[in-house]
Amino acid sequence: AEIKNDILSRNWESLSEKIAYPIEIDGKEITSSSDFLNMGLDSTLSQAFVDAIAAESCHEMFVSYRGIMMGEPGLIWLSDVETGSDQWELKIMAINGISVESLSAEEITDKIKEYDKIIIFRHWR
C-alpha cells in the first residue's frame, strides 16, 4: 500500500527508498536513488501504469518464487532483499511500464521471464 500511495501521490523520493539497486526500469539500468529521481517521471509517467497501480487492491496479490506482483501484467515486483547480516527487507526488484516510452504488455512478459533469472541469482548467491 505504501508503494501504491507513493506512485499515486508522485512521491518519487519515498518510492526511491523502497527500490533495491541496481534495477532495470523500462530497459534502463538505474544504479542509485539519485538516478531514479533524475528519470523525470513527473513528465514521462504513463497514465496506464498509474491506472493499473490505482486498481491494485494490495490484498491477495499474486506471489511466486519471483516475489510479489503488483499491477497486471507484472508492473512491479517485490522481494525480500538482504540489507545486512541476516537483515532482510521487502524491496522493489523490478518496475515495468512506468514511463510513456515504456514497454508493451508483450515486452513486459519477456522482461518477467528475464527477471526470473535475476531473482534466482539474488536468492542463491
Coordinates of N, CA and C in Angstrom, one line a residue:
A1 N 0.8 -1.2 0.0 CA 0.0 0.0 0.0 C 0.9 1.3 0.0
E2 N 2.0 1.2 0.7 CA 2.9 2.4 0.7 C 3.4 2.7 -0.7
I3 N 3.8 1.6 -1.4 CA 4.3 1.8 -2.8 C 3.2 2.4 -3.7
K4 N 2.0 1.9 -3.6 CA 0.8 2.4 -4.3 C 0.6 3.9 -4.0
N5 N 0.6 4.2 -2.7 CA 0.4 5.6 -2.3 C 1.5 6.5 -2.8
D6 N 2.8 6.0 -2.8 CA 3.9 6.8 -3.3 C 3.7 7.1 -4.8
I7 N 3.3 6.1 -5.6 CA 3.1 6.4 -7.0 C 1.9 7.3 -7.3
L8 N 0.8 7.1 -6.6 CA -0.4 7.9 -6.8 C -0.2 9.4 -6.4
S9 N 0.6 9.5 -5.4 CA 0.9 10.9 -4.9 C 2.2 11.5 -5.5
R10 N 2.8 10.7 -6.4 CA 4.1 11.0 -7.1 C 5.2 11.4 -6.1
N11 N 5.3 10.6 -5.1 CA 6.3 10.9 -4.1 C 7.5 10.0 -4.4
W12 N 8.3 10.5 -5.4 CA 9.4 9.7 -6.0 C 10.5 9.5 -5.0
E13 N 10.7 10.4 -4.1 CA 11.8 10.3 -3.1 C 11.5 9.1 -2.2
S14 N 10.3 9.0 -1.7 CA 9.9 7.9 -0.9 C 9.9 6.6 -1.6
L15 N 9.5 6.6 -2.9 CA 9.5 5.4 -3.7 C 10.9 4.9 -3.9
S16 N 11.8 5.9 -4.2 CA 13.2 5.5 -4.4 C 13.9 4.8 -3.3
E17 N 13.4 5.0 -2.1 CA 14.0 4.4 -0.9 C 13.5 2.9 -0.8
K18 N 12.5 2.5 -1.5 CA 11.9 1.2 -1.5 C 12.4 0.3 -2.6
I19 N 13.4 0.8 -3.4 CA 13.9 0.1 -4.5 C 15.3 -0.6 -4.1
A20 N 15.5 -1.8 -4.6 CA 16.8 -2.5 -4.5 C 17.6 -2.1 -5.7
Y21 N 18.7 -1.5 -5.6 CA 19.6 -1.1 -6.7 C 20.7 -2.0 -6.8
P22 N 21.2 -2.2 -8.0 CA 20.7 -1.7 -9.3 C 19.4 -2.4 -9.7
I23 N 18.6 -1.6 -10.5 CA 17.4 -2.1 -11.0 C 17.2 -1.7 -12.5
E24 N 16.5 -2.5 -13.3 CA 16.3 -2.1 -14.6 C 14.8 -1.6 -14.7
I25 N 14.6 -0.4 -15.2 CA 13.3 0.2 -15.3 C 13.1 0.6 -16.7
D26 N 12.1 -0.1 -17.4 CA 11.8 0.2 -18.8 C 13.1 0.1 -19.7
G27 N 13.9 -0.9 -19.4 CA 15.1 -1.1 -20.3 C 16.3 -0.3 -19.9
K28 N 16.2 0.6 -18.9 CA 17.3 1.4 -18.5 C 17.8 0.9 -17.1
E29 N 19.1 0.8 -17.0 CA 19.7 0.4 -15.7 C 19.8 1.6 -14.8
I30 N 19.2 1.5 -13.6 CA 19.2 2.6 -12.6 C 20.0 2.1 -11.5
T31 N 21.1 2.8 -11.1 CA 22.0 2.3 -10.1 C 21.9 2.9 -8.7
S32 N 21.1 4.0 -8.6 CA 21.0 4.6 -7.3 C 19.7 5.4 -7.2
S33 N 19.4 5.8 -6.0 CA 18.2 6.6 -5.8 C 18.3 7.9 -6.6
S34 N 19.5 8.6 -6.7 CA 19.6 9.8 -7.4 C 19.3 9.6 -8.9
D35 N 19.8 8.4 -9.5 CA 19.5 8.1 -10.9 C 18.0 8.0 -11.1
F36 N 17.3 7.3 -10.1 CA 15.9 7.1 -10.2 C 15.2 8.5 -10.2
L37 N 15.6 9.4 -9.3 CA 14.9 10.7 -9.1 C 15.2 11.6 -10.4
N38 N 16.3 11.3 -11.1 CA 16.6 12.1 -12.3 C 15.9 11.5 -13.5
M39 N 15.1 10.5 -13.4 CA 14.4 9.9 -14.6 C 13.3 10.9 -15.1
G40 N 12.9 11.9 -14.4 CA 11.9 12.8 -14.9 C 10.5 12.2 -15.0
L41 N 10.1 11.4 -14.0 CA 8.9 10.7 -14.0 C 7.7 11.7 -14.0
D42 N 7.8 12.9 -13.5 CA 6.7 13.8 -13.5 C 6.2 14.1 -14.9
S43 N 7.1 14.1 -15.8 CA 6.8 14.4 -17.2 C 6.6 13.2 -18.1
T44 N 7.1 12.0 -17.7 CA 7.0 10.9 -18.5 C 6.1 9.7 -18.0
L45 N 5.5 9.9 -16.8 CA 4.7 8.9 -16.2 C 3.6 8.4 -17.1
S46 N 3.5 7.1 -17.3 CA 2.4 6.6 -18.1 C 1.1 6.5 -17.3
Q47 N 0.0 7.1 -17.9 CA -1.3 7.0 -17.2 C -1.8 5.6 -17.1
A48 N -1.5 4.8 -18.0 CA -1.9 3.3 -18.0 C -1.2 2.7 -16.8
F49 N 0.0 3.0 -16.5 CA 0.7 2.5 -15.3 C 0.0 2.9 -14.0
V50 N -0.2 4.2 -14.0 CA -0.9 4.8 -12.8 C -2.3 4.1 -12.6
D51 N -3.0 4.0 -13.7 CA -4.4 3.4 -13.6 C -4.3 1.9 -13.1
A52 N -3.3 1.2 -13.6 CA -3.1 -0.2 -13.1 C -2.7 -0.3 -11.7
I53 N -1.9 0.6 -11.2 CA -1.5 0.6 -9.8 C -2.7 1.1 -8.9
A54 N -3.4 2.0 -9.4 CA -4.6 2.5 -8.6 C -5.6 1.4 -8.5
A55 N -5.7 0.5 -9.5 CA -6.7 -0.6 -9.4 C -6.2 -1.7 -8.5
E56 N -4.9 -1.7 -8.1 CA -4.4 -2.8 -7.3 C -5.0 -2.7 -5.9
S57 N -5.5 -3.8 -5.4 CA -6.1 -3.8 -4.1 C -5.1 -4.0 -2.9
C58 N -3.9 -4.5 -3.3 CA -2.9 -4.7 -2.3 C -3.3 -5.8 -1.3
H59 N -4.3 -6.6 -1.6 CA -4.7 -7.8 -0.9 C -4.8 -9.0 -1.8
E60 N -4.4 -10.1 -1.3 CA -4.4 -11.3 -2.1 C -3.7 -11.1 -3.4
M61 N -2.5 -10.6 -3.3 CA -1.7 -10.3 -4.5 C -1.0 -11.6 -5.0
F62 N -0.7 -11.7 -6.3 CA 0.0 -12.9 -6.8 C 1.4 -13.0 -6.2
V63 N 1.7 -14.2 -5.7 CA 3.0 -14.4 -5.2 C 3.6 -15.7 -5.7
S64 N 4.9 -15.7 -6.1 CA 5.5 -16.9 -6.6 C 7.0 -16.8 -6.2
Y65 N 7.8 -17.7 -6.7 CA 9.3 -17.6 -6.4 C 9.9 -16.3 -6.9
R66 N 9.2 -15.7 -7.8 CA 9.6 -14.4 -8.4 C 9.5 -13.3 -7.3
G67 N 8.5 -13.4 -6.4 CA 8.2 -12.4 -5.5 C 6.8 -12.1 -5.5
I68 N 6.4 -10.8 -5.1 CA 5.1 -10.4 -5.1 C 4.8 -9.5 -6.3
M69 N 3.8 -9.7 -7.0 CA 3.5 -8.9 -8.2 C 2.5 -7.9 -7.9
M70 N 2.7 -6.7 -8.4 CA 1.8 -5.6 -8.2 C 1.4 -5.0 -9.6
G71 N 0.2 -5.0 -9.9 CA -0.3 -4.4 -11.2 C -0.1 -5.4 -12.3
E72 N -1.1 -5.6 -13.1 CA -1.1 -6.5 -14.2 C -0.4 -5.8 -15.4
P73 N 0.4 -6.4 -16.2 CA 0.9 -7.8 -16.2 C 2.2 -8.0 -15.5
G74 N 2.4 -7.5 -14.3 CA 3.7 -7.6 -13.6 C 4.4 -6.3 -13.7
L75 N 3.7 -5.2 -13.3 CA 4.3 -3.9 -13.4 C 5.4 -3.7 -12.4
I76 N 5.1 -4.1 -11.2 CA 6.1 -4.0 -10.1 C 6.3 -5.4 -9.4
W77 N 7.5 -5.7 -9.1 CA 7.8 -7.0 -8.4 C 8.6 -6.6 -7.2
L78 N 8.1 -7.2 -6.1 CA 8.8 -7.0 -4.7 C 9.3 -8.4 -4.3
S79 N 10.4 -8.3 -3.5 CA 11.0 -9.5 -2.9 C 11.9 -9.1 -1.7
D80 N 12.1 -10.1 -0.9 CA 13.0 -9.8 0.3 C 14.4 -9.7 -0.2
V81 N 15.1 -8.7 0.3 CA 16.5 -8.4 -0.1 C 17.3 -8.3 1.2
E82 N 18.5 -9.0 1.2 CA 19.3 -8.9 2.4 C 19.9 -7.5 2.4
T83 N 19.8 -6.8 3.6 CA 20.3 -5.5 3.7 C 21.4 -5.4 4.7
G84 N 21.8 -6.5 5.3 CA 22.9 -6.6 6.3 C 23.0 -8.0 6.8
S85 N 23.8 -8.2 7.8 CA 24.0 -9.5 8.3 C 22.7 -10.0 8.9
D86 N 22.1 -10.9 8.1 CA 20.8 -11.6 8.5 C 19.6 -10.6 8.6
Q87 N 19.7 -9.5 8.0 CA 18.6 -8.5 8.0 C 18.0 -8.5 6.6
W88 N 16.7 -8.6 6.5 CA 16.0 -8.7 5.2 C 14.9 -7.6 5.2
E89 N 14.7 -7.1 4.0 CA 13.7 -6.0 3.8 C 13.0 -6.2 2.5
L90 N 11.7 -6.0 2.5 CA 10.9 -6.1 1.2 C 11.2 -4.9 0.4
K91 N 11.7 -5.1 -0.8 CA 12.1 -4.0 -1.7 C 11.6 -4.3 -3.1
I92 N 11.5 -3.2 -3.9 CA 11.1 -3.3 -5.3 C 12.3 -3.9 -6.1
M93 N 12.1 -5.0 -6.8 CA 13.1 -5.6 -7.6 C 13.0 -5.3 -9.1
A94 N 11.8 -4.9 -9.6 CA 11.6 -4.7 -11.0 C 10.4 -3.7 -11.1
I95 N 10.5 -2.8 -12.1 CA 9.4 -1.9 -12.5 C 9.3 -1.9 -14.0
N96 N 8.1 -2.2 -14.5 CA 7.9 -2.2 -15.9 C 6.8 -1.3 -16.3
G97 N 6.9 -0.6 -17.4 CA 5.8 0.2 -17.9 C 5.5 1.5 -17.2
I98 N 6.5 2.1 -16.5 CA 6.2 3.3 -15.7 C 6.2 4.6 -16.6
S99 N 7.0 4.5 -17.7 CA 7.0 5.8 -18.5 C 6.3 5.6 -19.8
V100 N 5.9 6.8 -20.4 CA 5.2 6.8 -21.6 C 6.0 6.1 -22.8
E101 N 7.3 6.0 -22.6 CA 8.1 5.4 -23.6 C 8.3 3.9 -23.3
S102 N 7.4 3.4 -22.4 CA 7.6 2.1 -21.8 C 7.3 0.9 -22.8
L103 N 7.4 -0.2 -22.2 CA 7.3 -1.5 -23.0 C 5.8 -1.8 -23.2
S104 N 5.6 -2.6 -24.2 CA 4.2 -3.2 -24.4 C 4.0 -4.3 -23.5
A105 N 2.8 -4.8 -23.3 CA 2.5 -5.9 -22.4 C 3.3 -7.1 -22.8
E106 N 3.5 -7.4 -24.1 CA 4.3 -8.5 -24.6 C 5.8 -8.4 -24.1
E107 N 6.3 -7.1 -24.3 CA 7.7 -6.9 -23.9 C 7.8 -7.0 -22.3
I108 N 6.8 -6.6 -21.6 CA 6.8 -6.8 -20.1 C 6.9 -8.2 -19.8
T109 N 6.1 -9.1 -20.5 CA 6.1 -10.5 -20.2 C 7.5 -11.1 -20.4
D110 N 8.2 -10.6 -21.5 CA 9.5 -11.1 -21.8 C 10.5 -10.6 -20.6
K111 N 10.3 -9.4 -20.1 CA 11.1 -8.9 -19.0 C 10.9 -9.7 -17.8
I112 N 9.7 -10.2 -17.5 CA 9.4 -11.0 -16.4 C 10.1 -12.3 -16.4
K113 N 10.2 -12.9 -17.6 CA 11.0 -14.1 -17.8 C 12.4 -13.9 -17.5
E114 N 13.0 -12.7 -17.9 CA 14.3 -12.3 -17.6 C 14.5 -12.1 -16.1
Y115 N 13.5 -11.6 -15.5 CA 13.5 -11.3 -14.1 C 13.7 -12.6 -13.3
D116 N 13.1 -13.7 -13.7 CA 13.2 -15.0 -13.1 C 14.7 -15.3 -12.8
K117 N 15.5 -15.0 -13.8 CA 16.9 -15.4 -13.7 C 17.6 -14.5 -12.6
I118 N 17.2 -13.2 -12.5 CA 17.8 -12.3 -11.5 C 17.4 -12.7 -10.1
I119 N 16.1 -13.1 -9.9 CA 15.7 -13.5 -8.6 C 16.4 -14.7 -8.1
I120 N 16.5 -15.7 -9.0 CA 17.1 -17.0 -8.6 C 18.6 -16.7 -8.2
F121 N 19.3 -15.8 -9.0 CA 20.7 -15.5 -8.7 C 20.7 -14.7 -7.3
R122 N 19.9 -13.8 -7.1 CA 20.0 -13.0 -5.9 C 19.7 -13.8 -4.6
H123 N 18.8 -14.8 -4.7 CA 18.4 -15.6 -3.6 C 19.4 -16.7 -3.3
W124 N 20.2 -17.1 -4.3 CA 21.2 -18.2 -4.1 C 22.6 -17.8 -4.0
R125 N 22.9 -16.5 -4.1 CA 24.3 -16.1 -4.0 C 24.9 -16.1 -2.6

